[in-house]
PDB file of C-alpha atoms in Angstrom:
ATOM      1  CA  ARG A 602     -15.060 -19.314  13.505  1.00  0.00           C
ATOM      2  CA  LYS A 603     -15.004 -15.189  12.567  1.00  0.00           C
ATOM      3  CA  GLU A 604     -17.686 -12.804  13.206  1.00  0.00           C
ATOM      4  CA  VAL A 605     -17.209 -11.555   9.536  1.00  0.00           C
ATOM      5  CA  GLU A 606     -16.381 -13.643   6.698  1.00  0.00           C
ATOM      6  CA  GLN A 607     -15.718 -11.940   3.193  1.00  0.00           C
ATOM      7  CA  ASP A 608     -13.941 -13.037  -0.633  1.00  0.00           C
ATOM      8  CA  PRO A 609     -10.770 -11.436  -0.650  1.00  0.00           C
ATOM      9  CA  GLY A 610     -11.156 -11.401  -4.461  1.00  0.00           C
ATOM     10  CA  PRO A 611      -9.635  -9.326  -6.068  1.00  0.00           C
ATOM     11  CA  PHE A 612     -11.882  -8.552  -8.463  1.00  0.00           C
ATOM     12  CA  ASN A 613     -10.799  -6.909 -11.542  1.00  0.00           C
ATOM     13  CA  VAL A 614     -13.502  -5.383 -13.955  1.00  0.00           C
ATOM     14  CA  PRO A 615     -13.588  -3.221 -16.446  1.00  0.00           C
ATOM     15  CA  GLU A 616     -14.937   0.654 -16.390  1.00  0.00           C
ATOM     16  CA  GLY A 617     -18.622   0.816 -16.630  1.00  0.00           C
ATOM     17  CA  ALA A 618     -19.471  -2.972 -15.108  1.00  0.00           C
ATOM     18  CA  THR A 619     -21.498  -3.966 -12.164  1.00  0.00           C
ATOM     19  CA  VAL A 620     -20.022  -5.401  -9.204  1.00  0.00           C
ATOM     20  CA  ALA A 621     -21.228  -6.978  -6.186  1.00  0.00           C
ATOM     21  CA  PHE A 622     -19.629  -8.213  -3.286  1.00  0.00           C
ATOM     22  CA  ASN A 623     -20.932 -10.369  -0.100  1.00  0.00           C
ATOM     23  CA  CYS A 624     -20.185 -10.542   2.953  1.00  0.00           C
ATOM     24  CA  THR A 625     -21.454 -13.188   6.179  1.00  0.00           C
ATOM     25  CA  TYR A 626     -21.529 -12.874   9.630  1.00  0.00           C
ATOM     26  CA  SER A 627     -21.915 -15.097  12.292  1.00  0.00           C
ATOM     27  CA  ASN A 628     -23.778 -13.151  15.449  1.00  0.00           C
ATOM     28  CA  SER A 629     -27.419 -13.780  14.856  1.00  0.00           C
ATOM     29  CA  ALA A 630     -28.478 -10.690  17.306  1.00  0.00           C
ATOM     30  CA  SER A 631     -26.127  -8.508  15.168  1.00  0.00           C
ATOM     31  CA  GLN A 632     -27.702  -5.168  14.732  1.00  0.00           C
ATOM     32  CA  SER A 633     -26.007  -2.446  12.763  1.00  0.00           C
ATOM     33  CA  PHE A 634     -23.761  -3.480   9.079  1.00  0.00           C
ATOM     34  CA  PHE A 635     -21.824  -1.337   7.396  1.00  0.00           C
ATOM     35  CA  TRP A 636     -19.180  -0.991   4.291  1.00  0.00           C
ATOM     36  CA  TYR A 637     -15.846   0.582   4.357  1.00  0.00           C
ATOM     37  CA  ARG A 638     -13.882   1.707   1.460  1.00  0.00           C
ATOM     38  CA  GLN A 639      -9.825   1.155   2.119  1.00  0.00           C
ATOM     39  CA  ASP A 640      -7.602   2.955  -0.275  1.00  0.00           C
ATOM     40  CA  CYS A 641      -4.103   1.380  -0.197  1.00  0.00           C
ATOM     41  CA  ARG A 642      -1.822   2.115   2.842  1.00  0.00           C
ATOM     42  CA  LYS A 643      -4.547   5.030   3.927  1.00  0.00           C
ATOM     43  CA  GLU A 644      -7.474   4.640   6.665  1.00  0.00           C
ATOM     44  CA  PRO A 645     -10.711   3.208   6.086  1.00  0.00           C
ATOM     45  CA  LYS A 646     -13.797   5.645   5.701  1.00  0.00           C
ATOM     46  CA  LEU A 647     -17.812   5.054   5.555  1.00  0.00           C
ATOM     47  CA  LEU A 648     -18.659   4.309   2.829  1.00  0.00           C
ATOM     48  CA  MET A 649     -22.382   2.725   3.419  1.00  0.00           C
ATOM     49  CA  SER A 650     -24.316   2.147   6.877  1.00  0.00           C
ATOM     50  CA  VAL A 651     -27.377  -1.040   6.216  1.00  0.00           C
ATOM     51  CA  TYR A 652     -29.343  -0.793   9.241  1.00  0.00           C
ATOM     52  CA  SER A 653     -32.913  -2.503   7.183  1.00  0.00           C
ATOM     53  CA  SER A 654     -33.252  -4.468   4.221  1.00  0.00           C
ATOM     54  CA  GLY A 655     -31.170  -1.954   2.472  1.00  0.00           C
ATOM     55  CA  ASN A 656     -29.806   0.881   1.459  1.00  0.00           C
ATOM     56  CA  GLU A 657     -28.766   3.656  -1.356  1.00  0.00           C
ATOM     57  CA  ASP A 658     -26.854   6.018  -2.688  1.00  0.00           C
ATOM     58  CA  GLY A 659     -26.120   7.419  -6.219  1.00  0.00           C
ATOM     59  CA  ARG A 660     -24.287   3.760  -8.232  1.00  0.00           C
ATOM     60  CA  PHE A 661     -23.743   2.195  -4.604  1.00  0.00           C
ATOM     61  CA  THR A 662     -26.841  -0.503  -3.111  1.00  0.00           C
ATOM     62  CA  ALA A 663     -26.544  -2.589   0.055  1.00  0.00           C
ATOM     63  CA  GLN A 664     -28.600  -5.293   0.929  1.00  0.00           C
ATOM     64  CA  LEU A 665     -29.254  -7.038   4.209  1.00  0.00           C
ATOM     65  CA  ASN A 666     -30.317 -10.482   4.699  1.00  0.00           C
ATOM     66  CA  ARG A 667     -31.204 -11.045   7.945  1.00  0.00           C
ATOM     67  CA  ALA A 668     -32.674 -14.881   7.109  1.00  0.00           C
ATOM     68  CA  SER A 669     -28.969 -15.870   5.754  1.00  0.00           C
ATOM     69  CA  GLN A 670     -26.510 -13.636   8.118  1.00  0.00           C
ATOM     70  CA  TYR A 671     -25.398 -11.694   4.538  1.00  0.00           C
ATOM     71  CA  ILE A 672     -24.751  -8.203   3.693  1.00  0.00           C
ATOM     72  CA  SER A 673     -23.905  -7.286   0.235  1.00  0.00           C
ATOM     73  CA  LEU A 674     -22.776  -4.430  -1.877  1.00  0.00           C
ATOM     74  CA  LEU A 675     -23.437  -3.716  -5.387  1.00  0.00           C
ATOM     75  CA  ILE A 676     -21.699  -1.569  -7.306  1.00  0.00           C
ATOM     76  CA  ARG A 677     -23.166   0.024 -10.817  1.00  0.00           C
ATOM     77  CA  ASP A 678     -21.498   1.781 -13.856  1.00  0.00           C
ATOM     78  CA  SER A 679     -17.678   1.128 -12.112  1.00  0.00           C
ATOM     79  CA  LYS A 680     -15.311   3.892 -12.174  1.00  0.00           C
ATOM     80  CA  LEU A 681     -11.530   3.810 -11.925  1.00  0.00           C
ATOM     81  CA  SER A 682     -11.771   5.889  -8.951  1.00  0.00           C
ATOM     82  CA  ASP A 683     -13.833   2.774  -6.971  1.00  0.00           C
ATOM     83  CA  SER A 684     -10.476   1.041  -7.135  1.00  0.00           C
ATOM     84  CA  ALA A 685     -10.154   0.361  -3.520  1.00  0.00           C
ATOM     85  CA  THR A 686     -10.448  -2.219  -0.687  1.00  0.00           C
ATOM     86  CA  TYR A 687     -13.919  -2.864   0.560  1.00  0.00           C
ATOM     87  CA  LEU A 688     -14.549  -3.633   4.065  1.00  0.00           C
ATOM     88  CA  CYS A 689     -17.619  -5.256   5.351  1.00  0.00           C
ATOM     89  CA  VAL A 690     -18.127  -4.373   9.373  1.00  0.00           C
ATOM     90  CA  VAL A 691     -20.773  -5.440  11.596  1.00  0.00           C
ATOM     91  CA  LYS A 692     -21.403  -3.942  15.222  1.00  0.00           C
ATOM     92  CA  GLY A 693     -22.089  -6.335  18.123  1.00  0.00           C
ATOM     93  CA  GLY A 694     -22.186  -4.870  21.621  1.00  0.00           C
ATOM     94  CA  ASN A 695     -19.706  -1.921  22.016  1.00  0.00           C
ATOM     95  CA  GLN A 696     -17.551  -3.265  19.322  1.00  0.00           C
ATOM     96  CA  PHE A 697     -17.073  -3.100  15.193  1.00  0.00           C
ATOM     97  CA  TYR A 698     -16.107  -6.080  13.673  1.00  0.00           C
ATOM     98  CA  PHE A 699     -14.217  -6.441  10.538  1.00  0.00           C
ATOM     99  CA  GLY A 700     -14.022  -8.714   7.247  1.00  0.00           C
ATOM    100  CA  THR A 701     -10.389  -8.843   5.800  1.00  0.00           C
ATOM    101  CA  GLY A 702     -12.064  -6.753   2.892  1.00  0.00           C
ATOM    102  CA  THR A 703     -12.106  -7.151  -1.014  1.00  0.00           C
ATOM    103  CA  SER A 704      -9.914  -5.858  -3.114  1.00  0.00           C
ATOM    104  CA  LEU A 705     -11.396  -4.335  -6.136  1.00  0.00           C
ATOM    105  CA  THR A 706      -9.383  -3.087  -9.412  1.00  0.00           C
ATOM    106  CA  VAL A 707     -12.242  -1.486 -12.539  1.00  0.00           C
ATOM    107  CA  ILE A 708      -9.780  -1.465 -15.462  1.00  0.00           C
ATOM    108  CA  PRO A 709     -10.153   1.305 -18.000  1.00  0.00           C
TER     109      PRO A 709
ATOM    110  CA  ASP B1409     -10.667  21.082  11.063  1.00  0.00           C
ATOM    111  CA  ALA B1410      -7.786  18.701  12.289  1.00  0.00           C
ATOM    112  CA  GLY B1411      -9.843  15.761  13.200  1.00  0.00           C
ATOM    113  CA  ILE B1412      -8.045  12.288  14.443  1.00  0.00           C
ATOM    114  CA  THR B1413      -4.517  12.406  14.262  1.00  0.00           C
ATOM    115  CA  GLN B1414      -1.603   9.756  14.825  1.00  0.00           C
ATOM    116  CA  SER B1415       1.711  10.222  15.462  1.00  0.00           C
ATOM    117  CA  PRO B1416       4.565   8.689  14.622  1.00  0.00           C
ATOM    118  CA  ARG B1417       3.266   8.028  11.277  1.00  0.00           C
ATOM    119  CA  TYR B1418       6.154   5.132  11.535  1.00  0.00           C
ATOM    120  CA  LYS B1419       8.382   3.837  14.009  1.00  0.00           C
ATOM    121  CA  ILE B1420      11.082   1.230  13.908  1.00  0.00           C
ATOM    122  CA  THR B1421      11.519  -0.337  17.339  1.00  0.00           C
ATOM    123  CA  GLU B1422      13.799  -3.594  18.877  1.00  0.00           C
ATOM    124  CA  THR B1423      11.600  -6.340  20.737  1.00  0.00           C
ATOM    125  CA  GLY B1424      11.680  -5.471  24.238  1.00  0.00           C
ATOM    126  CA  ARG B1425      10.867  -1.880  23.838  1.00  0.00           C
ATOM    127  CA  GLN B1426       8.318   0.040  25.113  1.00  0.00           C
ATOM    128  CA  VAL B1427       6.660   2.013  22.370  1.00  0.00           C
ATOM    129  CA  THR B1428       4.150   4.528  22.931  1.00  0.00           C
ATOM    130  CA  LEU B1429       1.799   5.642  20.177  1.00  0.00           C
ATOM    131  CA  MET B1430      -0.166   8.903  20.085  1.00  0.00           C
ATOM    132  CA  CYS B1431      -3.925   9.197  19.032  1.00  0.00           C
ATOM    133  CA  HIS B1432      -5.529  12.876  19.136  1.00  0.00           C
ATOM    134  CA  GLN B1433      -9.312  13.900  18.516  1.00  0.00           C
ATOM    135  CA  THR B1434     -10.581  17.464  18.401  1.00  0.00           C
ATOM    136  CA  TRP B1435     -14.457  16.506  18.085  1.00  0.00           C
ATOM    137  CA  SER B1436     -15.036  15.852  21.754  1.00  0.00           C
ATOM    138  CA  HIS B1437     -16.007  12.077  20.467  1.00  0.00           C
ATOM    139  CA  SER B1438     -16.901  10.087  23.755  1.00  0.00           C
ATOM    140  CA  TYR B1439     -15.634   7.111  21.878  1.00  0.00           C
ATOM    141  CA  MET B1440     -12.378   5.948  20.813  1.00  0.00           C
ATOM    142  CA  PHE B1441     -10.745   2.777  19.601  1.00  0.00           C
ATOM    143  CA  TRP B1442      -7.552   1.122  18.923  1.00  0.00           C
ATOM    144  CA  TYR B1443      -7.036  -1.545  15.906  1.00  0.00           C
ATOM    145  CA  ARG B1444      -4.151  -3.327  14.310  1.00  0.00           C
ATOM    146  CA  GLN B1445      -4.623  -4.289  10.709  1.00  0.00           C
ATOM    147  CA  ASP B1446      -1.929  -7.102   9.742  1.00  0.00           C
ATOM    148  CA  LEU B1447      -2.882  -9.031   6.382  1.00  0.00           C
ATOM    149  CA  GLY B1448      -5.230 -11.961   6.358  1.00  0.00           C
ATOM    150  CA  HIS B1449      -7.415 -10.886   9.548  1.00  0.00           C
ATOM    151  CA  GLY B1450      -8.369  -7.925   8.794  1.00  0.00           C
ATOM    152  CA  LEU B1451      -8.331  -4.678  11.635  1.00  0.00           C
ATOM    153  CA  ARG B1452      -9.116  -6.205  14.740  1.00  0.00           C
ATOM    154  CA  LEU B1453     -10.097  -4.480  18.064  1.00  0.00           C
ATOM    155  CA  ILE B1454      -7.032  -3.980  20.463  1.00  0.00           C
ATOM    156  CA  TYR B1455      -9.094  -1.839  23.204  1.00  0.00           C
ATOM    157  CA  TYR B1456     -11.506   1.063  23.129  1.00  0.00           C
ATOM    158  CA  SER B1457     -13.060   3.659  25.593  1.00  0.00           C
ATOM    159  CA  ALA B1458     -16.169   4.822  26.317  1.00  0.00           C
ATOM    160  CA  ALA B1459     -14.934   8.028  27.868  1.00  0.00           C
ATOM    161  CA  ALA B1460     -12.164   9.485  30.294  1.00  0.00           C
ATOM    162  CA  ASP B1461     -11.437   7.446  32.158  1.00  0.00           C
ATOM    163  CA  ILE B1462     -13.242   4.572  31.222  1.00  0.00           C
ATOM    164  CA  THR B1463     -11.354   1.703  28.971  1.00  0.00           C
ATOM    165  CA  ASP B1464     -12.427  -2.403  28.261  1.00  0.00           C
ATOM    166  CA  LYS B1465     -10.019  -4.934  25.871  1.00  0.00           C
ATOM    167  CA  GLY B1466     -10.999  -5.759  22.604  1.00  0.00           C
ATOM    168  CA  GLU B1467      -9.921  -9.091  20.727  1.00  0.00           C
ATOM    169  CA  VAL B1468      -6.565  -9.080  21.185  1.00  0.00           C
ATOM    170  CA  PRO B1469      -5.581  -6.896  23.911  1.00  0.00           C
ATOM    171  CA  ASP B1470      -2.226  -9.210  25.179  1.00  0.00           C
ATOM    172  CA  GLY B1471       0.562  -7.194  25.492  1.00  0.00           C
ATOM    173  CA  TYR B1472      -1.004  -3.309  25.551  1.00  0.00           C
ATOM    174  CA  VAL B1473      -1.757  -0.846  27.911  1.00  0.00           C
ATOM    175  CA  VAL B1474      -4.086   2.197  27.141  1.00  0.00           C
ATOM    176  CA  SER B1475      -5.167   5.413  29.375  1.00  0.00           C
ATOM    177  CA  ARG B1476      -7.700   7.907  28.904  1.00  0.00           C
ATOM    178  CA  SER B1477      -7.148  11.134  31.185  1.00  0.00           C
ATOM    179  CA  LYS B1478      -8.604  13.621  28.984  1.00  0.00           C
ATOM    180  CA  THR B1479     -11.666  12.805  26.709  1.00  0.00           C
ATOM    181  CA  GLU B1480      -9.283  14.023  23.071  1.00  0.00           C
ATOM    182  CA  ASN B1481      -6.313  11.754  23.502  1.00  0.00           C
ATOM    183  CA  PHE B1482      -6.067   7.677  23.507  1.00  0.00           C
ATOM    184  CA  PRO B1483      -2.582   6.338  23.937  1.00  0.00           C
ATOM    185  CA  LEU B1484      -1.020   3.004  23.350  1.00  0.00           C
ATOM    186  CA  THR B1485       2.071   1.679  25.056  1.00  0.00           C
ATOM    187  CA  LEU B1486       3.480  -1.762  24.006  1.00  0.00           C
ATOM    188  CA  GLU B1487       5.002  -2.588  27.208  1.00  0.00           C
ATOM    189  CA  SER B1488       7.601  -4.566  25.685  1.00  0.00           C
ATOM    190  CA  ALA B1489       7.564  -4.850  21.454  1.00  0.00           C
ATOM    191  CA  THR B1490       7.448  -8.003  20.250  1.00  0.00           C
ATOM    192  CA  ARG B1491       7.995  -8.992  16.585  1.00  0.00           C
ATOM    193  CA  SER B1492       4.445  -9.948  15.945  1.00  0.00           C
ATOM    194  CA  GLN B1493       3.133  -6.904  17.228  1.00  0.00           C
ATOM    195  CA  THR B1494       4.508  -5.601  13.904  1.00  0.00           C
ATOM    196  CA  SER B1495       1.925  -4.724  12.025  1.00  0.00           C
ATOM    197  CA  VAL B1496      -0.479  -1.645  11.397  1.00  0.00           C
ATOM    198  CA  TYR B1497      -2.482   0.708  14.029  1.00  0.00           C
ATOM    199  CA  PHE B1498      -5.449   2.556  13.595  1.00  0.00           C
ATOM    200  CA  CYS B1499      -6.932   5.083  15.944  1.00  0.00           C
ATOM    201  CA  ALA B1500     -10.864   5.751  15.412  1.00  0.00           C
ATOM    202  CA  SER B1501     -12.900   8.056  17.160  1.00  0.00           C
ATOM    203  CA  SER B1502     -16.946   7.894  17.336  1.00  0.00           C
ATOM    204  CA  GLU B1503     -19.470  10.021  18.567  1.00  0.00           C
ATOM    205  CA  SER B1504     -21.469   7.491  19.413  1.00  0.00           C
ATOM    206  CA  ILE B1505     -21.930   3.797  19.152  1.00  0.00           C
ATOM    207  CA  PHE B1506     -25.533   3.941  19.197  1.00  0.00           C
ATOM    208  CA  ARG B1507     -27.692   2.579  16.488  1.00  0.00           C
ATOM    209  CA  GLY B1508     -28.050   5.965  13.323  1.00  0.00           C
ATOM    210  CA  ASP B1509     -24.531   7.573  15.120  1.00  0.00           C
ATOM    211  CA  GLU B1510     -21.994   4.539  14.640  1.00  0.00           C
ATOM    212  CA  LYS B1511     -19.622   6.205  12.378  1.00  0.00           C
ATOM    213  CA  LEU B1512     -15.998   5.888  13.198  1.00  0.00           C
ATOM    214  CA  PHE B1513     -13.813   8.154  11.783  1.00  0.00           C
ATOM    215  CA  PHE B1514     -10.137   6.465  11.438  1.00  0.00           C
ATOM    216  CA  GLY B1515      -6.742   8.372  11.577  1.00  0.00           C
ATOM    217  CA  SER B1516      -4.103   7.918   8.923  1.00  0.00           C
ATOM    218  CA  GLY B1517      -2.435   4.833  10.756  1.00  0.00           C
ATOM    219  CA  THR B1518       1.262   4.122  12.176  1.00  0.00           C
ATOM    220  CA  GLN B1519       3.376   1.311  10.797  1.00  0.00           C
ATOM    221  CA  LEU B1520       4.756  -0.002  13.604  1.00  0.00           C
ATOM    222  CA  SER B1521       8.279  -2.603  12.619  1.00  0.00           C
ATOM    223  CA  VAL B1522       9.114  -4.296  16.002  1.00  0.00           C
ATOM    224  CA  LEU B1523      13.048  -5.865  15.066  1.00  0.00           C
TER     225      LEU B1523
END
């Protein structure tokens, strides 16, 4: 079983829409959770860290549900510039485990 | 502010050849990581290092060798390249892996093709 699992999508949404991605993790002892953004053929960049039940940064909200072992990312009022792949990352011990990513395309 | 740089950006090699991918960071971050990214697998950890002269295996270390004689450099060597090692390789660094300071900074990646 993979450490981190994500729905690969693709998600195609119109500008202004709200979209949510979910991610599940297998290690119940994991303490740190992250969302990274990766643009096509470029390096991943940290979008948000999630240490408690949730975190909000502008149009982006990340939530953590430890009981069900999943993390979600909500994007409100989608912009064309939000088009990217979103990577769910879970830290276990000294290692960071990456999901395969969810592809988002925001359509004009 | 150069940050973290990888070289080469693209590399084509033949099966059986030795290849070294370079990674250099200017922040004096303690932790450095090598990942490979393949379709359907996401990023998988090859090796990581907690400090100079301290390295440890990740999920997929077979066929790779690393060294870290200086804090700023973390080269990855494929001793005898195989086609299955065709991938995009990312180097990353982090100041810390402790809660609250766990931000990974990635290099631009090396696209390696083994023919």
